Coordinates of C-alpha atoms and ligand atoms in Angstrom, one line a residue:
M296 CA 26.1 6.7 53.4
A297 CA 24.0 3.6 55.9
S298 CA 23.6 5.5 58.8
T299 CA 25.0 3.4 62.0
T300 CA 21.5 4.1 63.9
A301 CA 18.8 1.1 64.3
R302 CA 16.4 1.6 61.0
L303 CA 12.6 0.6 61.7
D304 CA 10.2 -1.1 59.6
L305 CA 6.7 0.4 59.2
D306 CA 5.9 -1.8 62.2
G307 CA 8.4 0.0 64.7
N308 CA 11.0 -3.5 64.0
T309 CA 13.9 -3.3 63.8
I310 CA 15.8 -3.8 59.4
N311 CA 18.4 -6.5 60.1
P312 CA 20.8 -6.2 57.3
M313 CA 20.2 -8.7 54.1
T314 CA 21.8 -10.0 51.4
I315 CA 20.1 -10.0 48.4
C316 CA 20.9 -11.1 45.0
M317 CA 19.5 -8.9 42.2
I318 CA 19.2 -10.3 38.5
G319 CA 20.1 -7.4 36.0
A320 CA 21.2 -5.2 38.8
G321 CA 23.2 -3.5 35.5
G322 CA 20.0 -2.0 34.2
F323 CA 18.4 1.1 34.5
I324 CA 16.1 0.2 37.9
G325 CA 18.7 -1.6 38.6
S326 CA 21.9 0.6 38.7
H327 CA 19.1 3.4 40.7
L328 CA 18.2 -0.1 43.2
C329 CA 22.1 -0.3 43.6
D330 CA 22.2 3.3 44.2
K331 CA 19.8 3.4 46.9
L332 CA 20.9 0.9 48.3
M333 CA 24.4 1.8 49.0
N334 CA 23.9 5.2 50.0
E335 CA 21.1 4.9 52.7
T336 CA 20.8 1.0 54.1
P337 CA 23.2 -1.3 55.3
H338 CA 22.2 -4.8 52.8
T339 CA 24.3 -6.2 50.7
V340 CA 24.1 -6.8 47.1
L341 CA 25.1 -9.5 44.7
A342 CA 24.3 -7.9 41.4
V343 CA 23.9 -10.6 38.9
D344 CA 23.9 -9.2 35.1
V345 CA 25.4 -9.1 31.2
Y346 CA 26.7 -5.7 31.8
N347 CA 27.7 -3.0 34.4
D348 CA 28.2 0.5 32.8
K349 CA 25.5 2.0 34.8
I350 CA 26.8 0.5 38.1
K351 CA 30.3 0.9 37.6
H352 CA 30.6 4.1 40.0
L353 CA 29.6 2.1 42.9
L354 CA 32.2 -1.3 42.2
E355 CA 34.7 1.1 41.3
P356 CA 37.1 2.1 43.2
D357 CA 37.6 -0.4 46.1
S358 CA 38.0 2.6 48.7
L359 CA 34.1 3.5 48.2
P360 CA 32.0 3.5 51.9
W361 CA 30.7 0.9 50.4
A362 CA 33.4 -2.2 49.1
G363 CA 32.6 -5.3 50.5
R364 CA 28.6 -4.5 50.7
I365 CA 28.2 -5.0 46.4
Q366 CA 29.7 -8.0 44.0
F367 CA 29.1 -8.1 40.7
H368 CA 28.9 -11.3 38.7
R369 CA 28.7 -11.4 35.2
L370 CA 26.3 -14.1 34.1
N371 CA 23.5 -14.7 31.8
I372 CA 21.0 -16.8 33.4
K373 CA 19.9 -18.3 30.7
N374 CA 22.6 -21.2 30.8
D375 CA 24.8 -20.4 33.9
S376 CA 24.8 -23.0 36.8
R377 CA 25.7 -20.2 39.6
L378 CA 22.6 -18.6 39.7
E379 CA 21.6 -21.7 42.3
G380 CA 24.2 -20.9 44.4
L381 CA 23.6 -16.7 44.7
I382 CA 19.8 -17.6 45.3
K383 CA 20.9 -20.0 48.3
C384 CA 23.4 -17.8 49.8
S385 CA 21.2 -15.1 49.8
D386 CA 18.1 -13.9 51.9
L387 CA 16.0 -11.9 49.4
T388 CA 15.8 -12.3 45.0
I389 CA 15.0 -9.2 43.1
N390 CA 14.6 -10.4 39.3
L391 CA 14.9 -7.6 37.0
A392 CA 16.0 -9.2 33.7
A393 CA 14.1 -8.4 30.9
I394 CA 13.6 -7.7 27.6
C395 CA 11.6 -5.1 27.9
T396 CA 11.8 -2.7 25.0
P397 CA 8.8 -2.4 22.6
A398 CA 10.7 -2.7 19.5
D399 CA 11.2 -5.4 20.0
Y400 CA 8.0 -7.2 21.0
N401 CA 6.8 -7.8 17.7
T402 CA 10.4 -8.5 15.8
R403 CA 11.9 -10.5 17.8
P404 CA 9.4 -12.7 19.3
L405 CA 10.6 -15.5 20.7
D406 CA 13.4 -13.4 22.1
T407 CA 11.2 -11.8 24.3
I408 CA 8.7 -14.9 25.0
Y409 CA 12.1 -16.6 26.5
S410 CA 13.6 -14.3 28.4
N411 CA 10.5 -12.4 30.2
F412 CA 8.8 -16.3 31.0
I413 CA 11.9 -19.2 30.1
D414 CA 14.5 -17.6 31.9
A415 CA 12.1 -16.4 34.6
L416 CA 11.5 -19.9 35.7
P417 CA 14.4 -21.1 36.8
V418 CA 14.6 -18.1 39.1
V419 CA 11.3 -19.2 40.4
K420 CA 12.1 -22.8 41.4
Y421 CA 14.9 -22.1 42.7
C422 CA 13.7 -19.1 45.3
S423 CA 10.3 -22.0 45.4
E424 CA 12.5 -24.8 46.1
N425 CA 15.2 -23.4 48.7
S426 CA 12.5 -21.1 50.8
K427 CA 13.7 -17.7 49.6
R428 CA 12.0 -14.4 49.5
L429 CA 11.0 -13.5 45.2
I430 CA 10.5 -10.0 44.6
H431 CA 9.3 -9.8 40.9
F432 CA 9.3 -7.0 38.0
S433 CA 6.4 -7.5 36.0
T434 CA 4.5 -4.7 33.9
C435 CA 1.4 -2.7 33.8
E436 CA 1.3 -4.2 30.8
V437 CA -0.4 -7.1 32.0
Y438 CA -3.1 -4.5 31.8
G439 CA -2.9 -4.2 28.0
K440 CA -5.9 -1.9 27.1
T441 CA -8.8 -0.5 29.1
I442 CA -12.4 -1.8 28.6
G443 CA -12.8 1.9 27.4
S444 CA -11.1 1.4 24.5
Y445 CA -13.2 -0.7 23.1
L446 CA -16.5 2.0 23.3
P447 CA -17.9 3.9 21.0
K448 CA -15.8 7.0 20.6
D449 CA -18.7 9.1 22.0
S450 CA -19.7 6.6 24.7
P451 CA -20.2 9.1 28.0
L452 CA -18.4 6.0 30.4
R453 CA -15.4 6.4 28.5
Q454 CA -14.9 8.9 31.2
D455 CA -15.8 6.6 33.6
P456 CA -13.2 5.5 35.5
A457 CA -14.2 2.5 36.1
Y458 CA -13.4 1.3 32.5
Y459 CA -9.9 3.0 32.9
I460 CA -8.9 2.7 36.2
L461 CA -6.4 -0.6 36.2
K462 CA -6.9 -2.3 39.9
E463 CA -4.8 -5.0 40.7
D464 CA -7.0 -7.3 42.1
T465 CA -10.1 -6.8 39.7
S466 CA -9.2 -5.3 36.1
P467 CA -9.0 -7.7 33.3
C468 CA -5.9 -8.0 30.8
I469 CA -6.5 -7.3 27.6
F470 CA -4.2 -8.2 24.9
G471 CA -4.9 -7.9 20.8
S472 CA -4.7 -10.8 18.7
V473 CA -2.0 -13.2 18.5
E474 CA -1.0 -11.7 14.5
K475 CA -0.3 -8.6 16.9
Q476 CA 2.7 -9.4 18.4
R477 CA 3.3 -6.4 20.4
W478 CA 1.4 -8.1 23.2
S479 CA 4.2 -11.1 23.4
Y480 CA 6.1 -9.4 26.0
A481 CA 2.8 -8.4 28.0
C482 CA 1.8 -12.0 27.5
A483 CA 4.9 -13.5 28.7
K484 CA 4.9 -11.1 31.6
Q485 CA 1.2 -13.0 32.5
L486 CA 2.4 -15.9 32.4
I487 CA 4.7 -15.9 34.8
E488 CA 2.8 -13.7 37.2
R489 CA 0.6 -16.7 37.4
L490 CA 2.8 -19.0 37.9
I491 CA 4.2 -17.3 40.7
Y492 CA 1.5 -16.0 42.4
A493 CA 0.5 -20.2 42.1
E494 CA 4.2 -21.3 43.4
G495 CA 2.5 -19.1 46.2
A496 CA -0.7 -20.6 46.7
E497 CA 0.8 -24.1 46.5
N498 CA 4.0 -24.4 47.7
G499 CA 4.0 -21.0 50.0
L500 CA 6.7 -19.2 47.8
E501 CA 6.8 -16.1 49.8
F502 CA 7.0 -13.4 46.4
T503 CA 5.9 -9.7 45.6
I504 CA 5.4 -8.4 41.7
V505 CA 5.6 -5.4 40.9
R506 CA 3.6 -3.7 38.2
P507 CA 5.6 -1.1 37.0
F508 CA 3.9 2.2 35.0
N509 CA 6.8 3.9 32.9
W510 CA 9.4 4.6 35.5
I511 CA 11.9 7.3 34.1
G512 CA 14.9 9.7 34.9
P513 CA 18.4 9.2 34.1
R514 CA 20.6 6.0 32.6
M515 CA 17.0 4.8 31.1
D516 CA 17.8 2.6 28.1
F517 CA 20.3 4.5 25.3
I518 CA 20.7 6.9 23.1
P519 CA 21.1 5.3 19.4
G520 CA 25.0 5.8 18.1
I521 CA 26.3 6.7 21.0
D522 CA 26.1 4.2 24.0
G523 CA 23.7 2.0 21.6
P524 CA 23.7 0.7 18.7
S525 CA 22.5 3.4 15.7
E526 CA 19.6 1.6 14.1
G527 CA 18.2 0.4 18.1
V528 CA 14.5 1.8 18.9
P529 CA 14.8 2.4 23.1
R530 CA 11.9 3.4 24.8
V531 CA 10.1 6.6 24.4
L532 CA 12.1 9.0 26.7
A533 CA 15.2 7.9 25.3
C534 CA 14.0 7.9 22.0
F535 CA 12.5 11.8 22.8
S536 CA 16.2 13.4 24.3
N537 CA 18.0 11.6 20.7
N538 CA 16.2 13.7 18.3
L539 CA 16.3 17.0 21.3
L540 CA 19.2 16.1 21.1
R541 CA 20.4 16.5 17.7
R542 CA 17.9 19.0 16.9
E543 CA 15.3 16.2 14.8
P544 CA 11.6 16.4 15.5
L545 CA 10.3 14.1 17.3
K546 CA 8.4 11.4 15.7
L547 CA 4.5 10.8 17.2
V548 CA 3.9 7.4 16.4
D549 CA 0.0 7.0 15.5
G550 CA -0.5 10.7 16.1
G551 CA 0.5 10.3 19.8
E552 CA -2.6 9.9 20.9
S553 CA -1.8 6.9 23.6
Q554 CA -1.8 8.0 27.0
R555 CA 0.7 7.7 29.6
T556 CA 1.2 7.8 33.1
F557 CA 4.9 8.7 34.2
V558 CA 6.8 8.5 37.5
Y559 CA 10.1 9.8 38.8
I560 CA 12.8 6.9 38.8
K561 CA 13.7 8.5 42.4
D562 CA 10.1 8.8 44.0
A563 CA 9.5 4.7 42.7
I564 CA 12.7 3.4 44.1
E565 CA 11.2 4.5 47.5
A566 CA 8.6 1.7 47.2
V567 CA 10.8 -0.9 46.2
L568 CA 12.9 -0.2 49.0
L569 CA 9.5 0.0 51.5
M570 CA 8.8 -3.5 49.1
I571 CA 12.5 -5.6 50.4
E572 CA 11.9 -3.6 54.4
N573 CA 8.7 -4.9 55.0
P574 CA 8.3 -8.5 54.0
G575 CA 5.2 -8.8 55.9
R576 CA 3.2 -6.3 54.2
A577 CA 4.5 -6.4 51.0
S578 CA 4.6 -10.5 50.6
G579 CA 2.0 -11.9 49.0
H580 CA 0.6 -8.7 47.2
I581 CA 0.7 -7.5 43.2
F582 CA 1.6 -3.7 43.9
N583 CA 0.9 -0.7 40.8
V584 CA 3.1 1.2 41.1
G585 CA 2.8 4.6 39.1
N586 CA 2.0 8.1 39.3
P587 CA -2.0 8.3 38.7
N588 CA -1.2 12.2 38.4
N589 CA 1.5 12.4 35.8
E590 CA -1.0 11.6 32.9
V591 CA -0.1 13.1 29.6
T592 CA -0.5 12.3 25.7
V593 CA 2.0 11.3 23.8
R594 CA 1.8 14.6 22.0
Q595 CA 1.9 16.6 25.0
L596 CA 4.9 14.8 25.9
A597 CA 7.0 15.8 23.3
E598 CA 5.8 18.7 23.8
M599 CA 6.9 19.2 27.4
M600 CA 10.4 17.4 26.7
T601 CA 10.6 20.0 23.6
K602 CA 10.1 23.4 26.2
V603 CA 12.1 21.5 29.0
Y604 CA 15.1 21.1 26.9
S605 CA 15.0 24.2 25.5
K606 CA 15.3 24.9 29.3
V607 CA 18.5 23.0 30.4
S608 CA 20.0 23.4 26.7
G609 CA 19.7 26.8 26.6
E610 CA 18.7 26.3 22.5
D611 CA 16.0 27.4 20.8
S612 CA 13.7 24.4 19.8
I613 CA 13.9 24.2 15.8
E614 CA 11.1 24.8 13.8
T615 CA 8.7 22.0 13.2
P616 CA 9.6 19.7 16.6
T617 CA 7.4 16.5 15.9
I618 CA 6.4 14.5 12.7
D619 CA 4.0 12.3 12.0
V620 CA 5.0 7.9 11.8
S621 CA 2.9 5.3 11.8
S622 CA 3.5 2.5 14.3
K623 CA 4.4 0.3 11.1
E624 CA 6.8 2.7 9.6
F625 CA 8.6 3.1 13.3
Y626 CA 8.0 -0.6 15.1
G627 CA 7.4 -2.7 12.1
E628 CA 4.7 -5.1 10.9
G629 CA 2.7 -6.4 14.1
Y630 CA 2.9 -3.3 16.6
D631 CA -0.4 -2.3 18.6
D632 CA -0.3 0.2 21.3
S633 CA -1.8 0.4 24.9
D634 CA -4.3 3.5 25.0
K635 CA -4.2 4.8 28.6
R636 CA -2.4 4.0 31.2
I637 CA -3.9 4.7 35.4
P638 CA -2.5 3.2 38.1
D639 CA -5.0 2.4 41.1
M640 CA -3.1 3.4 44.4
T641 CA -5.1 2.1 47.0
I642 CA -3.4 -1.0 47.3
I643 CA 0.1 -0.3 47.8
N644 CA -0.8 2.7 49.6
K645 CA -2.6 1.2 52.2
Q646 CA -0.3 -1.8 52.8
L647 CA 3.3 0.8 52.4
G648 CA 1.9 3.5 52.4
W649 CA 3.5 5.2 49.5
D650 CA 2.9 8.0 47.4
P651 CA 4.9 9.4 44.4
K652 CA 6.2 13.1 44.7
T653 CA 7.8 14.4 41.6
S654 CA 5.8 16.7 38.1
L655 CA 5.9 16.1 34.9
W656 CA 8.0 18.9 34.7
D657 CA 10.2 18.7 37.8
L658 CA 11.2 15.0 36.8
L659 CA 11.9 15.9 32.9
E660 CA 13.5 19.0 34.2
S661 CA 16.2 16.6 36.7
T662 CA 16.3 13.9 33.2
L663 CA 17.0 16.3 30.4
T664 CA 19.3 18.2 32.7
Y665 CA 21.5 14.9 33.3
Q666 CA 21.1 13.9 29.3
H667 CA 22.4 16.7 28.0
K668 CA 25.1 16.6 30.7
T669 CA 26.0 13.3 29.7
Y670 CA 25.2 13.1 25.7
A671 CA 25.7 17.0 23.9
E672 CA 29.4 16.3 23.5
A673 CA 29.2 13.5 22.1
I674 CA 26.9 13.9 19.5
K675 CA 28.7 17.0 18.6
Q676 CA 31.4 15.2 17.9
A677 CA 29.5 11.5 16.3
I678 CA 27.4 14.8 14.1
A679 CA 30.8 16.4 13.1
K680 CA 32.7 12.9 12.0
P681 CA 32.7 12.3 8.5
V682 CA 31.1 8.6 7.7
A683 CA 33.3 6.4 7.2
S684 CA 32.6 5.2 3.6
Ligands
LIG799 N1 11.6 1.2 33.5 C1 10.3 0.7 33.1 O1 9.1 1.9 33.7 C2 9.2 -0.8 33.1 C3 8.1 -0.9 33.3 C4 7.1 -1.6 33.4 C5 8.8 -3.2 33.3 N2 9.8 -2.7 33.5 C6 10.4 -4.1 34.2 O2 11.2 -3.9 35.5 C7 12.3 -4.8 35.0 C8 13.7 -3.8 34.3 O3 13.6 -2.6 33.7 P1 14.5 -1.4 33.6 O4 13.9 -0.8 32.3 O5 15.4 -1.9 34.7 O6 14.9 -2.3 31.8 P2 17.1 -2.9 31.7 O7 17.0 -3.8 30.0 O8 17.5 -1.4 31.8 O9 17.3 -3.4 32.7 C9 17.0 -4.9 32.7 C10 18.5 -5.7 33.1 O10 18.4 -7.3 32.6 C11 19.8 -8.0 31.8 N3 19.5 -8.8 31.4 C12 18.4 -9.0 30.3 N4 18.6 -10.8 30.5 C13 19.7 -11.4 31.4 C14 19.8 -12.0 30.9 N5 19.4 -13.4 30.4 N6 21.1 -12.7 32.0 C15 21.3 -11.5 32.7 N7 21.4 -10.1 32.9 C16 20.4 -9.8 31.8 C17 20.1 -6.5 31.1 O11 21.7 -6.8 30.7 C18 19.8 -5.1 31.9 O12 20.7 -4.6 32.6 C19 12.2 -5.3 33.7 O13 11.8 -6.9 34.1 C20 11.2 -5.1 33.1 O14 10.6 -5.9 32.2 C21 10.6 -1.4 33.7
LIG800 O1 7.3 1.5 31.0 C1 6.5 0.6 31.3 O2 5.6 0.7 31.8 C2 6.1 -0.8 29.4 O3 5.9 0.2 29.2 C3 6.6 0.3 28.1 O4 5.8 0.6 26.8 P1 5.3 1.6 26.7 O5 5.0 2.8 27.8 O6 4.6 1.5 25.3 O7 7.1 2.5 25.5 P2 7.7 3.8 25.0 O8 9.0 3.0 24.4 O9 8.0 4.3 26.4 O10 6.1 3.9 24.8 C4 5.4 5.5 24.7 C5 4.4 5.7 23.8 O11 5.7 5.9 22.7 C6 5.2 6.2 22.0 N1 6.0 6.4 20.9 C7 7.5 6.1 21.6 C8 8.7 6.1 21.0 C9 9.0 7.7 20.0 O12 10.0 7.9 19.3 N2 7.5 8.0 19.3 C10 6.3 7.2 20.3 O13 5.1 8.8 20.1 C11 4.8 4.4 21.4 O14 4.4 4.1 20.4 C12 3.4 4.9 23.0 O15 2.5 5.2 22.5 C13 7.7 -1.1 27.6 O16 6.4 -1.9 26.8 C14 8.1 -1.4 29.3 O17 9.2 -1.0 29.0 C15 7.6 -1.4 30.1 O18 6.8 -2.8 30.7

């Protein structure tokens, strides 16, 4: 519950309660941010989304301790004139709304570009025109591929951090060709970042841009056929969870050689709260938010998730825990991949003193415990049910 003693920012000043217009509040990150704001702060949230399933526990019943501090507004920001009014009556707008599942980037590139660029334009415009602060969610995908990935496979320079560590203010953005529509998302996100940055430079918009590096945890995406479409392809955590729950082999795309650093959602949300409550330190900055210590190949992730799931479910793993699939077979034409993603942490460390805490094993243990509790029974029933003819 929110404490009654004065809360102080990093410079010792009292933090005054604020009203936050959170667009995309019903999604994975939004739901965890709403939890944090309701449980630990006095701020009010105007939660905007087309869905609210992931924040239902915060909205009902009226007797909840934070009743009155969170209001849900079901609206599609593509075409709803109420958006400007909500931004105008807030102190801060946080924009999380986006199509952000890789399976969509090459198969629905137009929707992806509209969602990540065109639909975000009015949000930026209303914030700029009404002198409102904006925290915009971009992505680590704006870095694309590492410089090192273009070096010969046996080049010793590939081991030099200068060729793979991703820094907000110096790393280039390296995307594949236009035919590789995977990059439609990264490119749209990059352009909206540039627009926000330009609004800051030319019109004084007070902004912060967040580049998440694979935040994972409970409530991420959906389990196909249970709380999402049977044919849907979520991000890797939910794909692998689905396979483990159904006792199917985990599918390694193109050998599972790509590398990622995963950060626990609860660690990452701490960083966002610091940005919200320390505008003087966060404004005008672009922040990498990730955990450089949690790097694995996708194959290693699959192996670790298999072990952790066995531990939390009490079930032995299946005989063939993984199988290889080509990216064309799994995602279709136009897929491409980021080879390696390690965030440089200098800026967020200096400005906000933030560091991630949770190891990959620990975060998988709490997340897979949640997945097992939430879905194991529903999956059993779905498997037992005869398919309708
Ligand atoms: N999860 C990550 O690790 C990660 C990594 C990089 C970037 N991001 C970015 O962070 C943001 C949030 O990601 P997430 O993982 O919570 O995704 P999510 O899909 O769970 O949440 C996005 C939410 O936005 C809503 N939304 C989309 N279009 C909308 C519209 N037109 N009107 C109203 N609501 C709309 C969706 O209904 C959804 O609830 C996205 O911008 C994403 O690109 C996330
Ligand atoms: O999370 C992030 O930081 C960003 O990266 C993600 O992109 P990516 O990491 O490629 O997406 P995942 O679906 O999580 O895939 C990770 C890796 O696992 C692989 N994968 C995925 C699913 C699967 O079943 N098997 C498999 O091998 C993918 O090919 C990829 O190499 C998404 O683009 C965004 O949500 C976000 O902006």
